[in-house]
PDB file of C-alpha atoms in Angstrom:
ATOM      1  CA  MET A   1       8.290 -17.977  16.754  1.00 91.00           C
ATOM      2  CA  ILE A   2       6.330 -15.856  14.291  1.00 96.00           C
ATOM      3  CA  LYS A   3       2.871 -14.810  15.577  1.00 96.00           C
ATOM      4  CA  ALA A   4       2.037 -12.117  13.078  1.00 97.00           C
ATOM      5  CA  VAL A   5       2.669 -11.049   9.561  1.00 98.00           C
ATOM      6  CA  ILE A   6       2.551  -7.416   8.552  1.00 98.00           C
ATOM      7  CA  PHE A   7       2.026  -6.579   4.910  1.00 98.00           C
ATOM      8  CA  ASP A   8       2.484  -3.720   2.638  1.00 98.00           C
ATOM      9  CA  MET A   9      -0.262  -3.078   0.439  1.00 98.00           C
ATOM     10  CA  TYR A  10       0.775  -1.812  -3.121  1.00 97.00           C
ATOM     11  CA  GLU A  11       2.941  -4.062  -5.196  1.00 97.00           C
ATOM     12  CA  THR A  12       2.595  -6.555  -2.320  1.00 98.00           C
ATOM     13  CA  LEU A  13      -0.969  -7.830  -1.782  1.00 98.00           C
ATOM     14  CA  ILE A  14      -2.095  -5.818  -4.959  1.00 98.00           C
ATOM     15  CA  THR A  15      -0.565  -4.181  -7.934  1.00 97.00           C
ATOM     16  CA  HIS A  16      -1.257  -0.983  -9.843  1.00 96.00           C
ATOM     17  CA  PHE A  17       0.498  -2.597 -12.988  1.00 95.00           C
ATOM     18  CA  GLU A  18      -2.029  -5.248 -14.077  1.00 95.00           C
ATOM     19  CA  SER A  19      -4.856  -2.579 -14.641  1.00 95.00           C
ATOM     20  CA  PRO A  20      -4.937   0.741 -16.203  1.00 94.00           C
ATOM     21  CA  LEU A  21      -2.916   3.472 -14.466  1.00 96.00           C
ATOM     22  CA  TYR A  22      -4.037   6.970 -13.378  1.00 98.00           C
ATOM     23  CA  PHE A  23      -0.881   8.653 -12.132  1.00 97.00           C
ATOM     24  CA  CYS A  24       0.468  12.131 -13.129  1.00 97.00           C
ATOM     25  CA  ALA A  25       0.805  11.308 -16.907  1.00 97.00           C
ATOM     26  CA  GLN A  26      -2.841  10.155 -17.250  1.00 98.00           C
ATOM     27  CA  MET A  27      -4.205  12.987 -15.182  1.00 98.00           C
ATOM     28  CA  ALA A  28      -2.478  15.805 -16.844  1.00 98.00           C
ATOM     29  CA  LEU A  29      -3.706  14.435 -20.192  1.00 98.00           C
ATOM     30  CA  ASP A  30      -7.171  14.378 -19.144  1.00 98.00           C
ATOM     31  CA  ALA A  31      -6.812  17.820 -17.364  1.00 98.00           C
ATOM     32  CA  GLY A  32      -5.466  19.259 -20.670  1.00 98.00           C
ATOM     33  CA  ILE A  33      -2.271  20.445 -18.857  1.00 98.00           C
ATOM     34  CA  GLU A  34       1.343  19.778 -19.986  1.00 98.00           C
ATOM     35  CA  GLU A  35       2.651  16.959 -17.998  1.00 98.00           C
ATOM     36  CA  HIS A  36       5.588  18.810 -16.660  1.00 98.00           C
ATOM     37  CA  MET A  37       3.373  21.703 -15.451  1.00 98.00           C
ATOM     38  CA  PHE A  38       1.003  19.332 -13.835  1.00 98.00           C
ATOM     39  CA  ARG A  39       3.694  17.563 -11.992  1.00 98.00           C
ATOM     40  CA  ALA A  40       5.338  20.732 -10.674  1.00 98.00           C
ATOM     41  CA  LEU A  41       2.067  21.477  -9.019  1.00 98.00           C
ATOM     42  CA  TRP A  42       1.107  17.824  -8.083  1.00 98.00           C
ATOM     43  CA  GLU A  43       4.191  16.310  -6.738  1.00 98.00           C
ATOM     44  CA  PRO A  44       4.810  18.708  -4.067  1.00 98.00           C
ATOM     45  CA  THR A  45       1.419  17.661  -2.413  1.00 98.00           C
ATOM     46  CA  GLU A  46       2.534  14.082  -1.866  1.00 98.00           C
ATOM     47  CA  HIS A  47       3.747  14.488   1.505  1.00 98.00           C
ATOM     48  CA  ASP A  48       0.623  16.070   2.822  1.00 98.00           C
ATOM     49  CA  ARG A  49      -1.517  13.703   1.001  1.00 98.00           C
ATOM     50  CA  THR A  50       0.243  10.682   2.514  1.00 98.00           C
ATOM     51  CA  THR A  51      -0.016  11.906   6.079  1.00 98.00           C
ATOM     52  CA  GLY A  52      -3.491  12.921   6.140  1.00 98.00           C
ATOM     53  CA  LYS A  53      -3.216  16.732   5.807  1.00 98.00           C
ATOM     54  CA  LEU A  54      -4.550  17.102   2.382  1.00 98.00           C
ATOM     55  CA  THR A  55      -7.276  14.858   0.528  1.00 98.00           C
ATOM     56  CA  PHE A  56      -6.956  13.743  -3.117  1.00 98.00           C
ATOM     57  CA  GLU A  57      -9.912  15.995  -3.953  1.00 98.00           C
ATOM     58  CA  ALA A  58      -8.300  19.195  -2.423  1.00 98.00           C
ATOM     59  CA  ALA A  59      -5.169  18.751  -4.113  1.00 98.00           C
ATOM     60  CA  LEU A  60      -6.561  18.001  -7.427  1.00 98.00           C
ATOM     61  CA  GLU A  61      -8.959  20.993  -7.235  1.00 98.00           C
ATOM     62  CA  THR A  62      -6.080  23.252  -6.315  1.00 98.00           C
ATOM     63  CA  VAL A  63      -3.985  22.127  -9.342  1.00 98.00           C
ATOM     64  CA  LEU A  64      -6.937  22.612 -11.802  1.00 98.00           C
ATOM     65  CA  ARG A  65      -7.785  26.044 -10.470  1.00 98.00           C
ATOM     66  CA  GLU A  66      -4.040  27.135 -10.581  1.00 98.00           C
ATOM     67  CA  SER A  67      -3.676  25.860 -14.136  1.00 98.00           C
ATOM     68  CA  GLY A  68      -7.095  27.697 -15.197  1.00 98.00           C
ATOM     69  CA  ARG A  69      -8.621  24.233 -16.020  1.00 98.00           C
ATOM     70  CA  TYR A  70     -10.935  23.788 -13.432  1.00 98.00           C
ATOM     71  CA  SER A  71     -14.669  22.791 -13.877  1.00 98.00           C
ATOM     72  CA  GLU A  72     -16.969  20.810 -11.664  1.00 98.00           C
ATOM     73  CA  GLU A  73     -17.597  18.274 -14.553  1.00 98.00           C
ATOM     74  CA  LEU A  74     -13.782  17.670 -15.256  1.00 98.00           C
ATOM     75  CA  PHE A  75     -13.120  17.693 -11.504  1.00 98.00           C
ATOM     76  CA  ASP A  76     -15.889  14.890 -10.919  1.00 98.00           C
ATOM     77  CA  ARG A  77     -14.748  12.876 -13.871  1.00 98.00           C
ATOM     78  CA  MET A  78     -11.097  12.837 -12.858  1.00 98.00           C
ATOM     79  CA  VAL A  79     -12.013  11.837  -9.094  1.00 98.00           C
ATOM     80  CA  GLN A  80     -14.255   9.077 -10.144  1.00 98.00           C
ATOM     81  CA  LYS A  81     -11.636   7.854 -12.687  1.00 98.00           C
ATOM     82  CA  ARG A  82      -8.968   7.975  -9.987  1.00 98.00           C
ATOM     83  CA  ILE A  83     -11.120   5.923  -7.579  1.00 98.00           C
ATOM     84  CA  GLN A  84     -12.131   3.266 -10.195  1.00 98.00           C
ATOM     85  CA  THR A  85      -8.518   2.585 -10.999  1.00 98.00           C
ATOM     86  CA  LYS A  86      -7.741   2.133  -7.381  1.00 98.00           C
ATOM     87  CA  GLU A  87     -10.639  -0.206  -7.210  1.00 98.00           C
ATOM     88  CA  GLU A  88      -9.719  -2.173 -10.288  1.00 98.00           C
ATOM     89  CA  CYS A  89      -6.403  -3.170  -8.563  1.00 98.00           C
ATOM     90  CA  PHE A  90      -8.365  -5.360  -6.386  1.00 98.00           C
ATOM     91  CA  ASN A  91      -9.711  -7.322  -9.503  1.00 98.00           C
ATOM     92  CA  HIS A  92      -6.277  -8.562 -10.401  1.00 97.00           C
ATOM     93  CA  LEU A  93      -5.031 -10.214  -7.230  1.00 98.00           C
ATOM     94  CA  HIS A  94      -2.290 -12.844  -7.532  1.00 98.00           C
ATOM     95  CA  GLU A  95      -4.145 -16.215  -7.258  1.00 98.00           C
ATOM     96  CA  GLU A  96      -2.407 -16.999  -3.921  1.00 98.00           C
ATOM     97  CA  ILE A  97      -3.363 -13.946  -2.131  1.00 98.00           C
ATOM     98  CA  ILE A  98      -6.586 -14.920  -0.642  1.00 98.00           C
ATOM     99  CA  PRO A  99      -5.358 -18.617   0.023  1.00 98.00           C
ATOM    100  CA  LEU A 100      -2.377 -17.027   1.750  1.00 98.00           C
ATOM    101  CA  LEU A 101      -4.614 -14.857   4.010  1.00 98.00           C
ATOM    102  CA  ARG A 102      -6.751 -17.799   4.827  1.00 98.00           C
ATOM    103  CA  GLY A 103      -3.991 -19.786   5.600  1.00 98.00           C
ATOM    104  CA  LEU A 104      -2.697 -17.387   8.042  1.00 98.00           C
ATOM    105  CA  LYS A 105      -6.202 -17.110   9.672  1.00 97.00           C
ATOM    106  CA  GLU A 106      -6.215 -20.855  10.042  1.00 96.00           C
ATOM    107  CA  ASN A 107      -2.883 -21.008  11.720  1.00 94.00           C
ATOM    108  CA  GLU A 108      -4.079 -18.312  14.016  1.00 94.00           C
ATOM    109  CA  THR A 109      -1.347 -16.024  12.785  1.00 96.00           C
ATOM    110  CA  ARG A 110      -2.250 -12.311  13.292  1.00 97.00           C
ATOM    111  CA  ILE A 111      -2.210 -10.074  10.122  1.00 98.00           C
ATOM    112  CA  GLY A 112      -1.409  -6.386  10.142  1.00 98.00           C
ATOM    113  CA  LEU A 113      -1.258  -3.744   7.225  1.00 98.00           C
ATOM    114  CA  ILE A 114       1.022  -0.980   7.036  1.00 98.00           C
ATOM    115  CA  SER A 115       0.447   1.264   3.921  1.00 98.00           C
ATOM    116  CA  ASN A 116       1.827   4.602   2.775  1.00 98.00           C
ATOM    117  CA  CYS A 117      -1.430   5.630   1.050  1.00 98.00           C
ATOM    118  CA  PHE A 118      -3.588   8.708   0.022  1.00 98.00           C
ATOM    119  CA  SER A 119      -7.173   9.480   1.154  1.00 98.00           C
ATOM    120  CA  GLU A 120      -9.003   7.870  -1.818  1.00 98.00           C
ATOM    121  CA  GLU A 121      -6.809   4.769  -1.425  1.00 98.00           C
ATOM    122  CA  ALA A 122      -7.614   4.481   2.168  1.00 98.00           C
ATOM    123  CA  ALA A 123     -11.387   4.509   1.408  1.00 98.00           C
ATOM    124  CA  VAL A 124     -10.969   2.010  -1.356  1.00 98.00           C
ATOM    125  CA  ILE A 125      -8.831  -0.379   0.917  1.00 98.00           C
ATOM    126  CA  ARG A 126     -11.506  -0.157   3.556  1.00 98.00           C
ATOM    127  CA  ARG A 127     -14.130  -1.382   1.089  1.00 98.00           C
ATOM    128  CA  SER A 128     -12.010  -3.954  -0.428  1.00 98.00           C
ATOM    129  CA  VAL A 129     -12.284  -7.814  -0.433  1.00 98.00           C
ATOM    130  CA  LEU A 130      -8.887  -7.846   1.627  1.00 98.00           C
ATOM    131  CA  PHE A 131      -9.951  -5.633   4.368  1.00 98.00           C
ATOM    132  CA  SER A 132     -11.763  -8.243   6.743  1.00 98.00           C
ATOM    133  CA  TYR A 133      -8.546 -10.337   6.978  1.00 98.00           C
ATOM    134  CA  PHE A 134      -6.577  -7.632   8.726  1.00 98.00           C
ATOM    135  CA  ASP A 135      -6.468  -7.802  12.516  1.00 97.00           C
ATOM    136  CA  ALA A 136      -4.521  -4.408  12.743  1.00 98.00           C
ATOM    137  CA  VAL A 137      -4.341  -1.522  10.079  1.00 98.00           C
ATOM    138  CA  CYS A 138      -1.964   1.325   9.886  1.00 98.00           C
ATOM    139  CA  MET A 139      -2.585   3.658   6.858  1.00 98.00           C
ATOM    140  CA  SER A 140      -0.494   6.682   6.725  1.00 98.00           C
ATOM    141  CA  TYR A 141      -3.155   8.880   5.645  1.00 98.00           C
ATOM    142  CA  GLU A 142      -5.117   8.021   8.926  1.00 98.00           C
ATOM    143  CA  GLN A 143      -2.123   7.762  11.010  1.00 98.00           C
ATOM    144  CA  GLY A 144      -0.582  11.113  10.196  1.00 98.00           C
ATOM    145  CA  VAL A 145       2.848   9.374   9.854  1.00 98.00           C
ATOM    146  CA  LYS A 146       4.404   7.206   7.202  1.00 98.00           C
ATOM    147  CA  LYS A 147       6.974   4.675   6.248  1.00 98.00           C
ATOM    148  CA  PRO A 148       9.920   4.438   7.050  1.00 98.00           C
ATOM    149  CA  ASP A 149       9.096   6.307  10.400  1.00 98.00           C
ATOM    150  CA  VAL A 150       9.302   3.674  13.136  1.00 98.00           C
ATOM    151  CA  GLN A 151       6.133   5.034  14.705  1.00 98.00           C
ATOM    152  CA  ILE A 152       3.785   3.507  12.179  1.00 98.00           C
ATOM    153  CA  TYR A 153       5.363  -0.045  12.770  1.00 98.00           C
ATOM    154  CA  GLU A 154       5.179   0.523  16.633  1.00 97.00           C
ATOM    155  CA  ARG A 155       1.437   1.376  16.178  1.00 98.00           C
ATOM    156  CA  CYS A 156       0.944  -1.626  14.267  1.00 98.00           C
ATOM    157  CA  LEU A 157       2.475  -3.781  16.842  1.00 97.00           C
ATOM    158  CA  GLU A 158       0.463  -2.253  19.668  1.00 97.00           C
ATOM    159  CA  LYS A 159      -2.775  -2.801  17.571  1.00 97.00           C
ATOM    160  CA  LEU A 160      -1.720  -6.407  16.977  1.00 96.00           C
ATOM    161  CA  SER A 161      -1.162  -7.052  20.556  1.00 95.00           C
ATOM    162  CA  VAL A 162      -4.425  -5.508  21.766  1.00 90.00           C
ATOM    163  CA  CYS A 163      -6.480  -7.672  19.290  1.00 86.00           C
ATOM    164  CA  ALA A 164      -5.025 -10.749  20.840  1.00 79.00           C
ATOM    165  CA  ASN A 165      -4.696  -9.496  24.385  1.00 84.00           C
ATOM    166  CA  GLU A 166      -1.035 -10.612  24.209  1.00 87.00           C
ATOM    167  CA  SER A 167       1.947  -8.419  24.005  1.00 90.00           C
ATOM    168  CA  LEU A 168       3.831  -8.996  20.679  1.00 94.00           C
ATOM    169  CA  GLN A 169       7.421  -8.425  20.284  1.00 95.00           C
ATOM    170  CA  ALA A 170       9.002  -6.982  16.968  1.00 97.00           C
ATOM    171  CA  ASP A 171      11.065 -10.422  16.590  1.00 96.00           C
ATOM    172  CA  GLU A 172       7.816 -12.317  16.599  1.00 96.00           C
ATOM    173  CA  CYS A 173       6.700 -10.477  13.320  1.00 97.00           C
ATOM    174  CA  LEU A 174       7.552 -11.121   9.741  1.00 98.00           C
ATOM    175  CA  TYR A 175       7.304  -8.032   7.548  1.00 98.00           C
ATOM    176  CA  VAL A 176       6.458  -8.399   3.892  1.00 98.00           C
ATOM    177  CA  GLY A 177       6.667  -5.724   1.374  1.00 98.00           C
ATOM    178  CA  ASP A 178       7.898  -4.792  -2.059  1.00 97.00           C
ATOM    179  CA  GLY A 179      10.768  -2.704  -0.504  1.00 97.00           C
ATOM    180  CA  GLY A 180       9.480   0.728  -1.234  1.00 96.00           C
ATOM    181  CA  SER A 181       9.976   3.710   1.098  1.00 96.00           C
ATOM    182  CA  PHE A 182      12.857   1.752   2.914  1.00 97.00           C
ATOM    183  CA  GLU A 183      10.192  -0.292   4.596  1.00 98.00           C
ATOM    184  CA  LEU A 184      12.306  -3.546   4.765  1.00 98.00           C
ATOM    185  CA  GLU A 185      15.322  -1.587   6.237  1.00 98.00           C
ATOM    186  CA  THR A 186      13.163  -0.266   9.005  1.00 98.00           C
ATOM    187  CA  ALA A 187      11.574  -3.526   9.776  1.00 98.00           C
ATOM    188  CA  GLU A 188      15.094  -5.096  10.212  1.00 98.00           C
ATOM    189  CA  LYS A 189      16.084  -2.107  12.201  1.00 97.00           C
ATOM    190  CA  ILE A 190      13.523  -2.698  14.925  1.00 97.00           C
ATOM    191  CA  ARG A 191      14.224  -6.563  14.756  1.00 97.00           C
ATOM    192  CA  MET A 192      11.548  -7.787  12.624  1.00 97.00           C
ATOM    193  CA  HIS A 193      12.022 -10.447  10.360  1.00 97.00           C
ATOM    194  CA  ALA A 194      11.793  -8.750   6.694  1.00 97.00           C
ATOM    195  CA  ALA A 195      11.241 -10.302   3.233  1.00 98.00           C
ATOM    196  CA  GLN A 196      10.608  -8.694  -0.152  1.00 98.00           C
ATOM    197  CA  ALA A 197       7.491  -9.769  -2.012  1.00 98.00           C
ATOM    198  CA  VAL A 198       8.580 -10.221  -5.740  1.00 97.00           C
ATOM    199  CA  TRP A 199       5.692 -11.957  -7.003  1.00 97.00           C
ATOM    200  CA  TYR A 200       4.287  -8.966  -8.715  1.00 97.00           C
ATOM    201  CA  LEU A 201       7.542  -7.773 -10.313  1.00 94.00           C
ATOM    202  CA  ARG A 202       7.474  -7.397 -13.989  1.00 89.00           C
ATOM    203  CA  ASP A 203      10.300  -5.977 -16.505  1.00 83.00           C
ATOM    204  CA  GLY A 204       9.681  -2.926 -18.450  1.00 80.00           C
ATOM    205  CA  VAL A 205       6.334  -1.776 -16.513  1.00 81.00           C
ATOM    206  CA  GLY A 206       7.723   1.112 -14.540  1.00 82.00           C
ATOM    207  CA  GLN A 207       7.444  -0.338 -11.075  1.00 83.00           C
ATOM    208  CA  PRO A 208       9.191   1.718  -8.601  1.00 83.00           C
ATOM    209  CA  VAL A 209      11.261  -0.971  -6.847  1.00 90.00           C
ATOM    210  CA  GLY A 210      13.303  -3.943  -8.233  1.00 91.00           C
ATOM    211  CA  ARG A 211      14.815  -6.905  -6.291  1.00 94.00           C
ATOM    212  CA  LYS A 212      16.785  -5.663  -3.365  1.00 95.00           C
ATOM    213  CA  ALA A 213      20.019  -7.232  -2.231  1.00 95.00           C
ATOM    214  CA  GLY A 214      20.278  -8.321   1.113  1.00 96.00           C
ATOM    215  CA  PHE A 215      16.620  -9.747   1.717  1.00 97.00           C
ATOM    216  CA  LEU A 216      14.864 -12.827   1.303  1.00 96.00           C
ATOM    217  CA  HIS A 217      12.840 -12.657  -1.950  1.00 97.00           C
ATOM    218  CA  LEU A 218       9.499 -14.286  -1.755  1.00 98.00           C
ATOM    219  CA  GLU A 219       8.627 -15.608  -5.323  1.00 97.00           C
ATOM    220  CA  THR A 220       4.869 -16.460  -4.513  1.00 98.00           C
ATOM    221  CA  PRO A 221       2.424 -15.232  -1.663  1.00 98.00           C
ATOM    222  CA  MET A 222       2.255 -18.995  -0.331  1.00 98.00           C
ATOM    223  CA  GLN A 223       5.884 -18.845   0.440  1.00 98.00           C
ATOM    224  CA  VAL A 224       5.122 -16.630   3.216  1.00 98.00           C
ATOM    225  CA  LEU A 225       3.524 -19.639   5.011  1.00 97.00           C
ATOM    226  CA  ASP A 226       6.701 -21.805   4.275  1.00 94.00           C
ATOM    227  CA  GLU A 227       8.891 -18.884   5.951  1.00 91.00           C
ATOM    228  CA  ILE A 228       6.753 -18.816   9.026  1.00 92.00           C
ATOM    229  CA  ARG A 229       7.123 -22.705   9.437  1.00 87.00           C
ATOM    230  CA  LYS A 230      10.944 -22.323   9.159  1.00 82.00           C
ATOM    231  CA  VAL A 231      11.078 -19.776  11.989  1.00 74.00           C
ATOM    232  CA  ARG A 232       8.907 -22.025  14.176  1.00 64.00           C
TER     233      ARG A 232
END
Protein backbone atom coordinates (compact mmCIF):
# COMPACT_ATOMS: atom_id res chain seq x y z
CA MET A 1 0.00 0.00 0.00
CA ILE A 2 1.32 3.44 -0.93
CA LYS A 3 1.07 5.81 2.01
CA ALA A 4 3.25 8.63 0.68
CA VAL A 5 4.37 10.18 -2.57
CA ILE A 6 7.75 11.92 -2.63
CA PHE A 7 8.30 14.37 -5.46
CA ASP A 8 11.29 15.98 -7.07
CA MET A 9 10.73 19.68 -7.78
CA TYR A 10 12.36 20.85 -11.02
CA GLU A 11 11.06 19.28 -14.24
CA THR A 12 8.59 17.34 -12.09
CA LEU A 13 6.29 19.70 -10.21
CA ILE A 14 7.58 22.77 -12.05
CA THR A 15 9.69 23.35 -15.13
CA HIS A 16 12.30 25.91 -16.10
CA PHE A 17 11.50 25.55 -19.78
CA GLU A 18 8.11 27.23 -20.08
CA SER A 19 9.51 30.64 -19.05
CA PRO A 20 12.70 32.67 -19.61
CA LEU A 21 15.92 31.00 -18.46
CA TYR A 22 18.62 32.62 -16.40
CA PHE A 23 21.46 30.12 -16.38
CA CYS A 24 25.14 30.48 -17.23
CA ALA A 25 24.68 31.76 -20.78
CA GLN A 26 22.21 34.45 -19.77
CA MET A 27 24.15 35.50 -16.67
CA ALA A 28 27.41 35.72 -18.59
CA LEU A 29 25.75 37.94 -21.18
CA ASP A 30 24.38 40.29 -18.51
CA ALA A 31 27.74 40.38 -16.76
CA GLY A 32 29.64 41.16 -19.96
CA ILE A 33 31.85 38.11 -19.52
CA GLU A 34 32.67 35.53 -22.19
CA GLU A 35 30.48 32.49 -21.51
CA HIS A 36 33.38 30.04 -21.30
CA MET A 37 35.11 32.28 -18.77
CA PHE A 38 31.95 32.66 -16.72
CA ARG A 39 31.39 28.90 -16.72
CA ALA A 40 34.98 28.25 -15.64
CA LEU A 41 34.34 30.28 -12.50
CA TRP A 42 30.68 29.43 -11.91
CA GLU A 43 30.38 25.71 -12.49
CA PRO A 44 32.93 24.66 -9.82
CA THR A 45 30.68 26.31 -7.21
CA GLU A 46 27.71 24.03 -7.96
CA HIS A 47 28.38 21.42 -5.27
CA ASP A 48 28.83 24.00 -2.52
CA ARG A 49 25.78 25.95 -3.71
CA THR A 50 23.71 22.77 -3.71
CA THR A 51 24.76 21.62 -0.24
CA GLY A 52 24.44 24.86 1.68
CA LYS A 53 28.07 25.86 1.85
CA LEU A 54 27.70 28.83 -0.49
CA THR A 55 24.82 31.16 -1.32
CA PHE A 56 23.95 32.22 -4.83
CA GLU A 57 24.81 35.80 -3.91
CA ALA A 58 28.26 34.94 -2.54
CA ALA A 59 29.12 32.83 -5.58
CA LEU A 60 27.96 35.51 -8.01
CA GLU A 61 29.87 38.26 -6.23
CA THR A 62 33.07 36.20 -6.38
CA VAL A 63 32.66 35.57 -10.10
CA LEU A 64 32.02 39.23 -10.84
CA ARG A 65 34.95 40.42 -8.73
CA GLU A 66 37.37 37.87 -10.16
CA SER A 67 36.31 38.95 -13.65
CA GLY A 68 36.74 42.63 -12.87
CA ARG A 69 33.04 43.23 -13.54
CA TYR A 70 31.63 43.80 -10.07
CA SER A 71 29.43 46.78 -9.33
CA GLU A 72 26.65 46.97 -6.78
CA GLU A 73 24.15 47.89 -9.48
CA LEU A 74 25.06 44.95 -11.72
CA PHE A 75 25.15 42.54 -8.80
CA ASP A 76 21.72 43.59 -7.52
CA ARG A 77 20.22 43.45 -11.00
CA MET A 78 21.50 39.93 -11.61
CA VAL A 79 20.35 38.67 -8.22
CA GLN A 80 16.84 40.03 -8.77
CA LYS A 81 16.68 38.63 -12.29
CA ARG A 82 17.67 35.18 -11.05
CA ILE A 83 15.03 35.25 -8.31
CA GLN A 84 12.35 36.50 -10.69
CA THR A 85 13.02 33.72 -13.20
CA LYS A 86 12.80 31.12 -10.44
CA GLU A 87 9.50 32.61 -9.26
CA GLU A 88 8.16 32.70 -12.81
CA CYS A 89 8.39 28.90 -13.04
CA PHE A 90 5.46 28.66 -10.63
CA ASN A 91 3.28 30.63 -13.05
CA HIS A 92 3.56 27.86 -15.64
CA LEU A 93 2.48 24.76 -13.72
CA HIS A 94 1.03 21.84 -15.61
CA GLU A 95 -2.73 22.23 -15.19
CA GLU A 96 -2.96 18.94 -13.25
CA ILE A 97 -0.31 19.67 -10.60
CA ILE A 98 -2.60 21.40 -8.10
CA PRO A 99 -5.47 18.92 -8.66
CA LEU A 100 -2.98 16.08 -8.10
CA LEU A 101 -1.74 17.50 -4.80
CA ARG A 102 -5.30 18.15 -3.68
CA GLY A 103 -6.26 14.61 -4.64
CA LEU A 104 -3.40 13.19 -2.58
CA LYS A 105 -4.51 15.25 0.40
CA GLU A 106 -8.09 14.05 0.02
CA ASN A 107 -6.82 10.47 -0.02
CA GLU A 108 -4.77 11.18 3.14
CA THR A 109 -1.60 10.31 1.23
CA ARG A 110 1.41 12.03 2.70
CA ILE A 111 3.39 14.27 0.36
CA GLY A 112 7.15 14.73 0.51
CA LEU A 113 9.64 16.81 -1.43
CA ILE A 114 13.27 16.01 -2.11
CA SER A 115 14.96 18.67 -4.21
CA ASN A 116 18.53 19.42 -5.15
CA CYS A 117 18.44 23.19 -5.03
CA PHE A 118 20.40 26.37 -4.34
CA SER A 119 19.82 29.11 -1.76
CA GLU A 120 17.69 31.29 -4.02
CA GLU A 121 15.61 28.30 -5.13
CA ALA A 122 15.00 27.11 -1.57
CA ALA A 123 13.68 30.55 -0.62
CA VAL A 124 11.41 30.71 -3.67
CA ILE A 125 10.07 27.19 -3.05
CA ARG A 126 9.16 28.09 0.53
CA ARG A 127 7.18 31.10 -0.71
CA SER A 128 5.50 29.20 -3.52
CA VAL A 129 1.91 28.12 -4.05
CA LEU A 130 3.00 24.48 -3.72
CA PHE A 131 4.77 24.62 -0.38
CA SER A 132 1.74 24.25 1.88
CA TYR A 133 0.90 20.87 0.33
CA PHE A 134 4.10 19.20 1.55
CA ASP A 135 4.13 17.18 4.77
CA ALA A 136 7.91 16.84 4.65
CA VAL A 137 10.52 18.86 2.81
CA CYS A 138 14.17 17.95 2.29
CA MET A 139 16.00 20.50 0.16
CA SER A 140 19.67 19.86 -0.40
CA TYR A 141 20.69 23.45 0.37
CA GLU A 142 19.13 23.11 3.83
CA GLN A 143 20.09 19.49 4.44
CA GLY A 144 23.75 19.72 3.47
CA VAL A 145 23.39 16.58 1.37
CA LYS A 146 22.03 16.06 -2.14
CA LYS A 147 20.62 13.36 -4.36
CA PRO A 148 21.60 10.66 -5.09
CA ASP A 149 22.89 10.32 -1.50
CA VAL A 150 20.62 7.90 0.36
CA GLN A 151 20.69 10.13 3.44
CA ILE A 152 18.35 12.72 1.97
CA TYR A 153 15.78 10.01 1.15
CA GLU A 154 16.05 8.56 4.65
CA ARG A 155 15.56 12.01 6.20
CA CYS A 156 12.43 12.56 4.16
CA LEU A 157 11.06 9.17 5.24
CA GLU A 158 11.72 10.07 8.85
CA LYS A 159 9.99 13.45 8.51
CA LEU A 160 6.97 11.83 6.84
CA SER A 161 6.78 9.29 9.67
CA VAL A 162 6.93 11.99 12.34
CA CYS A 163 4.23 14.11 10.68
CA ALA A 164 1.74 11.24 10.94
CA ASN A 165 3.12 9.69 14.14
CA GLU A 166 3.40 6.43 12.23
CA SER A 167 6.48 4.64 10.98
CA LEU A 168 6.74 4.74 7.20
CA GLN A 169 8.67 2.13 5.25
CA ALA A 170 10.43 2.79 1.96
CA ASP A 171 8.24 0.30 0.07
CA GLU A 172 5.18 2.29 1.14
CA CYS A 173 6.41 5.28 -0.86
CA LEU A 174 6.19 6.24 -4.50
CA TYR A 175 9.02 8.46 -5.69
CA VAL A 176 8.24 10.65 -8.72
CA GLY A 177 10.93 12.63 -10.51
CA ASP A 178 12.25 13.56 -13.94
CA GLY A 179 15.21 11.23 -13.39
CA GLY A 180 18.10 13.65 -12.95
CA SER A 181 20.88 13.01 -10.42
CA PHE A 182 20.18 9.25 -10.50
CA GLU A 183 17.22 9.93 -8.23
CA LEU A 184 15.06 7.10 -9.56
CA GLU A 185 17.84 4.55 -9.28
CA THR A 186 18.45 5.51 -5.66
CA ALA A 187 14.75 5.37 -4.85
CA GLU A 188 14.59 1.83 -6.22
CA LYS A 189 17.80 0.90 -4.42
CA ILE A 190 16.19 1.61 -1.06
CA ARG A 191 13.00 -0.23 -2.13
CA MET A 192 10.77 2.72 -2.97
CA HIS A 193 8.50 2.48 -5.98
CA ALA A 194 9.92 4.83 -8.62
CA ALA A 195 8.29 6.47 -11.63
CA GLN A 196 9.58 9.02 -14.12
CA ALA A 197 7.58 12.21 -14.61
CA VAL A 198 7.66 12.96 -18.34
CA TRP A 199 4.81 15.45 -18.61
CA TYR A 200 7.15 18.43 -18.97
CA LEU A 201 9.46 16.80 -21.52
CA ARG A 202 9.77 18.77 -24.77
CA ASP A 203 12.04 18.08 -27.72
CA GLY A 204 14.63 20.70 -28.54
CA VAL A 205 14.49 22.82 -25.37
CA GLY A 206 17.66 21.60 -23.67
CA GLN A 207 16.13 19.71 -20.77
CA PRO A 208 18.83 17.68 -19.01
CA VAL A 209 17.04 14.30 -18.90
CA GLY A 210 15.10 12.36 -21.49
CA ARG A 211 12.98 9.26 -21.07
CA LYS A 212 14.82 6.67 -19.02
CA ALA A 213 14.53 3.00 -19.89
CA GLY A 214 13.48 0.63 -17.15
CA PHE A 215 11.14 2.99 -15.32
CA LEU A 216 7.42 3.58 -15.49
CA HIS A 217 6.72 6.78 -17.43
CA LEU A 218 3.92 9.00 -16.14
CA GLU A 219 2.58 11.07 -19.02
CA THR A 220 0.35 13.32 -16.89
CA PRO A 221 0.40 14.27 -13.20
CA MET A 222 -2.97 12.67 -12.45
CA GLN A 223 -1.50 9.29 -13.41
CA VAL A 224 0.23 9.40 -10.03
CA LEU A 225 -3.17 8.78 -8.43
CA ASP A 226 -3.79 5.89 -10.82
CA GLU A 227 -0.51 4.23 -9.81
CA ILE A 228 -1.33 4.55 -6.13
CA ARG A 229 -4.66 2.84 -6.70
CA LYS A 230 -2.98 0.00 -8.60
CA VAL A 231 -0.56 -0.70 -5.76
CA ARG A 232 -3.40 -0.66 -3.25
